[in-house]
Structure formats: structure tokens, C-alpha cells
Amino acid sequence: MGILIWLIVGGVVGWLASIIMRTDAQQGILLNVIVGIVGALLAGFIISPMLGIGTINEGVSIATFLVSLAGAVVLLAIVNLFRRGSVR
């Protein structure tokens, strides 16, 4: 059940992050899911302990969703920085 939640939430988070960063036309659904999952993972290690918020593994809530979205946006910003030389 946990993997299914990761895929669903990762897909939604990755899609929303790609819309925010304006990279949606360049990515497919698979890359959106990967960005969402990796962004949520990074946010779980970095942002969650600083804010005292749980991760998606502990339950899906608005706070965990927003933390995962922030992680995915930061991940896309880092990828854009290396790909183009500037954050878009």
C-alpha cells in the first residue's frame, strides 16, 4: 500500500512542481512521478525535521503534501540550474 501511495502522491506532486517551474511540456508522466518521489524523499530528509512535520510514509496530510511539493520544486530548480545554467 505504501508504494501505491508513493506513486500517486509522487505523480501529483511532480506534476504540480513541473507546472510551477514551467517544465511541464518537457516532461512526461514517468518523469513527473520520479521528480515527485525524489523531491518528497529529499524533503523528508531535509525540510521535515526542520519544521517538525512528518513525511508521506507517516500519513498523507496537507502539511506533508506541501513539504513534498517544496522538495520537488527545489529538485526541479537544481536540475534546471545544471541543465541551463539558470533557474527558470
XYZ file of N, CA and C in Angstrom:
264
model
N 0.817 -1.192 0.000
C 0.000 0.000 0.000
C 0.859 1.254 0.000
N 2.011 1.212 0.657
C 2.897 2.369 0.717
C 3.440 2.757 -0.643
N 3.772 1.766 -1.461
C 4.308 2.054 -2.793
C 3.238 2.694 -3.667
N 2.018 2.253 -3.539
C 0.916 2.843 -4.301
C 0.710 4.308 -3.920
N 0.790 4.606 -2.638
C 0.656 5.992 -2.181
C 1.818 6.824 -2.705
N 3.026 6.273 -2.683
C 4.193 6.983 -3.208
C 3.989 7.323 -4.677
N 3.483 6.369 -5.461
C 3.292 6.610 -6.890
C 2.218 7.662 -7.151
N 1.114 7.574 -6.450
C 0.021 8.523 -6.662
C 0.418 9.922 -6.204
N 0.881 10.030 -4.976
C 1.269 11.341 -4.456
C 2.483 11.871 -5.216
N 3.432 11.012 -5.552
C 4.592 11.427 -6.333
C 4.208 11.961 -7.694
N 3.249 11.323 -8.336
C 2.786 11.800 -9.634
C 2.130 13.169 -9.540
N 1.271 13.341 -8.552
C 0.579 14.630 -8.383
C 1.576 15.721 -7.996
N 2.453 15.422 -7.062
C 3.445 16.404 -6.617
C 4.392 16.762 -7.765
N 4.853 15.770 -8.502
C 5.744 16.034 -9.632
C 5.068 16.852 -10.717
N 3.805 16.563 -10.976
C 3.057 17.313 -11.984
C 2.881 18.769 -11.550
N 2.483 18.986 -10.297
C 2.309 20.352 -9.800
C 3.639 21.112 -9.770
N 4.714 20.432 -9.384
C 6.031 21.078 -9.370
C 6.471 21.444 -10.782
N 6.180 20.594 -11.755
C 6.569 20.912 -13.135
C 5.746 22.070 -13.683
N 4.507 22.216 -13.240
C 3.699 23.370 -13.647
C 4.254 24.640 -13.004
N 4.615 24.576 -11.731
C 5.168 25.734 -11.031
C 6.481 26.171 -11.671
N 7.325 25.215 -12.034
C 8.636 25.524 -12.615
C 8.592 25.664 -14.135
N 7.433 25.537 -14.726
C 7.213 25.675 -16.175
C 8.036 24.680 -16.996
N 8.117 23.442 -16.523
C 8.801 22.385 -17.270
C 7.827 21.279 -17.657
N 6.535 21.548 -17.556
C 5.533 20.510 -17.794
C 5.559 20.006 -19.232
N 5.810 20.876 -20.196
C 5.811 20.460 -21.600
C 7.012 19.577 -21.923
N 8.059 19.641 -21.122
C 9.276 18.878 -21.389
C 9.251 17.497 -20.744
N 8.364 17.278 -19.805
C 8.348 16.043 -19.032
C 7.124 15.207 -19.355
N 7.304 13.922 -19.240
C 6.177 13.016 -19.364
C 5.702 12.597 -17.986
N 4.747 11.708 -17.963
C 4.178 11.274 -16.681
C 5.197 10.509 -15.846
N 6.043 9.725 -16.475
C 7.041 8.954 -15.734
C 8.035 9.877 -15.042
N 8.507 10.901 -15.744
C 9.441 11.835 -15.138
C 8.772 12.649 -14.034
N 7.484 12.965 -14.193
C 6.751 13.656 -13.127
C 6.703 12.815 -11.861
N 6.436 11.524 -12.007
C 6.384 10.624 -10.849
C 7.759 10.536 -10.191
N 8.806 10.407 -10.993
C 10.160 10.303 -10.449
C 10.543 11.581 -9.714
N 10.259 12.740 -10.324
C 10.565 14.018 -9.679
C 9.791 14.155 -8.371
N 8.525 13.757 -8.374
C 7.720 13.847 -7.165
C 8.230 12.960 -6.050
N 8.606 11.740 -6.381
C 9.090 10.800 -5.361
C 10.459 11.236 -4.829
N 11.362 11.602 -5.719
C 12.697 12.023 -5.276
C 12.606 13.345 -4.506
N 11.761 14.258 -4.969
C 11.570 15.516 -4.240
C 10.989 15.290 -2.863
N 10.033 14.379 -2.752
C 9.454 14.052 -1.446
C 10.490 13.394 -0.541
N 11.343 12.575 -1.124
C 12.403 11.933 -0.353
C 13.378 12.969 0.191
N 13.809 13.886 -0.672
C 14.712 14.950 -0.230
C 14.064 15.816 0.841
N 12.810 16.157 0.632
C 12.093 16.975 1.613
C 11.937 16.229 2.932
N 11.742 14.923 2.860
C 11.618 14.130 4.077
C 12.896 14.121 4.900
N 14.039 14.183 4.229
C 15.312 14.194 4.943
C 15.725 15.586 5.397
N 15.367 16.616 4.630
C 15.885 17.955 4.900
C 14.840 18.871 5.541
N 13.677 19.013 4.910
C 12.691 20.004 5.344
C 11.862 19.509 6.528
N 11.435 18.268 6.493
C 10.564 17.740 7.558
C 11.168 17.848 8.955
N 12.439 17.466 9.161
C 12.992 17.600 10.520
C 13.087 19.056 10.991
N 13.348 19.977 10.054
C 13.455 21.387 10.437
C 12.106 21.947 10.882
N 11.037 21.513 10.229
C 9.706 22.031 10.540
C 8.950 21.160 11.538
N 9.450 19.976 11.790
C 8.778 19.068 12.711
C 7.524 18.442 12.126
N 7.490 18.317 10.809
C 6.349 17.739 10.103
C 6.725 16.326 9.682
N 5.772 15.425 9.722
C 6.010 14.054 9.297
C 6.189 13.953 7.788
N 6.463 12.751 7.348
C 6.617 12.502 5.916
C 5.387 11.772 5.388
N 5.351 11.551 4.094
C 4.220 10.862 3.477
C 4.111 9.433 3.990
N 5.234 8.842 4.400
C 5.200 7.489 4.954
C 4.375 7.414 6.223
N 4.304 8.514 6.945
C 3.573 8.546 8.205
C 2.117 8.926 8.023
N 1.724 9.295 6.832
C 0.347 9.673 6.550
C 0.291 10.882 5.639
N -0.663 10.876 4.746
C -0.804 11.979 3.800
C -1.701 13.040 4.427
N -1.168 14.242 4.535
C -1.927 15.389 5.019
C -1.530 16.591 4.177
N -2.169 17.701 4.431
C -1.835 18.918 3.688
C -0.384 19.315 3.939
N 0.062 19.224 5.183
C 1.428 19.616 5.528
C 2.460 18.723 4.840
N 2.254 17.420 4.869
C 3.213 16.517 4.225
C 3.188 16.692 2.709
N 2.011 16.969 2.161
C 1.892 17.209 0.721
C 2.658 18.476 0.332
N 2.515 19.543 1.107
C 3.206 20.798 0.809
C 4.715 20.667 0.965
N 5.156 19.910 1.957
C 6.593 19.671 2.128
C 7.137 18.886 0.932
N 6.391 17.893 0.472
C 6.814 17.112 -0.693
C 6.845 17.983 -1.944
N 5.860 18.864 -2.076
C 5.824 19.781 -3.220
C 7.022 20.721 -3.194
N 7.360 21.230 -2.020
C 8.529 22.103 -1.896
C 9.808 21.357 -2.284
N 9.927 20.122 -1.861
C 11.092 19.323 -2.231
C 11.185 19.088 -3.723
N 10.053 18.830 -4.370
C 10.052 18.609 -5.821
C 10.383 19.888 -6.573
N 9.887 21.028 -6.103
C 10.204 22.311 -6.749
C 11.689 22.611 -6.614
N 12.256 22.376 -5.439
C 13.693 22.589 -5.247
C 14.496 21.653 -6.146
N 14.069 20.411 -6.255
C 14.758 19.459 -7.127
C 14.727 19.925 -8.580
N 13.579 20.373 -9.067
C 13.492 20.877 -10.440
C 14.328 22.132 -10.628
N 14.404 22.987 -9.629
C 15.243 24.185 -9.722
C 16.716 23.804 -9.841
N 17.140 22.804 -9.081
C 18.529 22.347 -9.157
C 18.813 21.729 -10.520
N 17.887 20.923 -11.023
C 18.061 20.312 -12.349
C 18.134 21.392 -13.420
N 17.251 22.403 -13.354
C 17.288 23.496 -14.328
C 18.578 24.290 -14.233
N 19.103 24.445 -13.029
C 20.349 25.180 -12.845
C 21.498 24.480 -13.561
N 21.566 23.163 -13.455
C 22.632 22.430 -14.111
C 22.387 22.265 -15.614
N 21.136 22.158 -16.002
C 20.823 21.945 -17.416
C 21.004 23.213 -18.235
N 20.510 24.352 -17.735
C 20.539 25.588 -18.499
C 21.536 26.628 -17.982
N 21.991 26.448 -16.788
C 22.880 27.446 -16.189
C 22.131 28.514 -15.426
N 20.785 28.442 -15.395
C 19.999 29.407 -14.618
C 18.691 28.750 -14.184
N 18.183 29.211 -13.061
C 16.905 28.722 -12.578
C 15.826 29.467 -13.329
N 14.880 28.753 -13.855
C 13.850 29.361 -14.689
C 12.640 29.710 -13.883
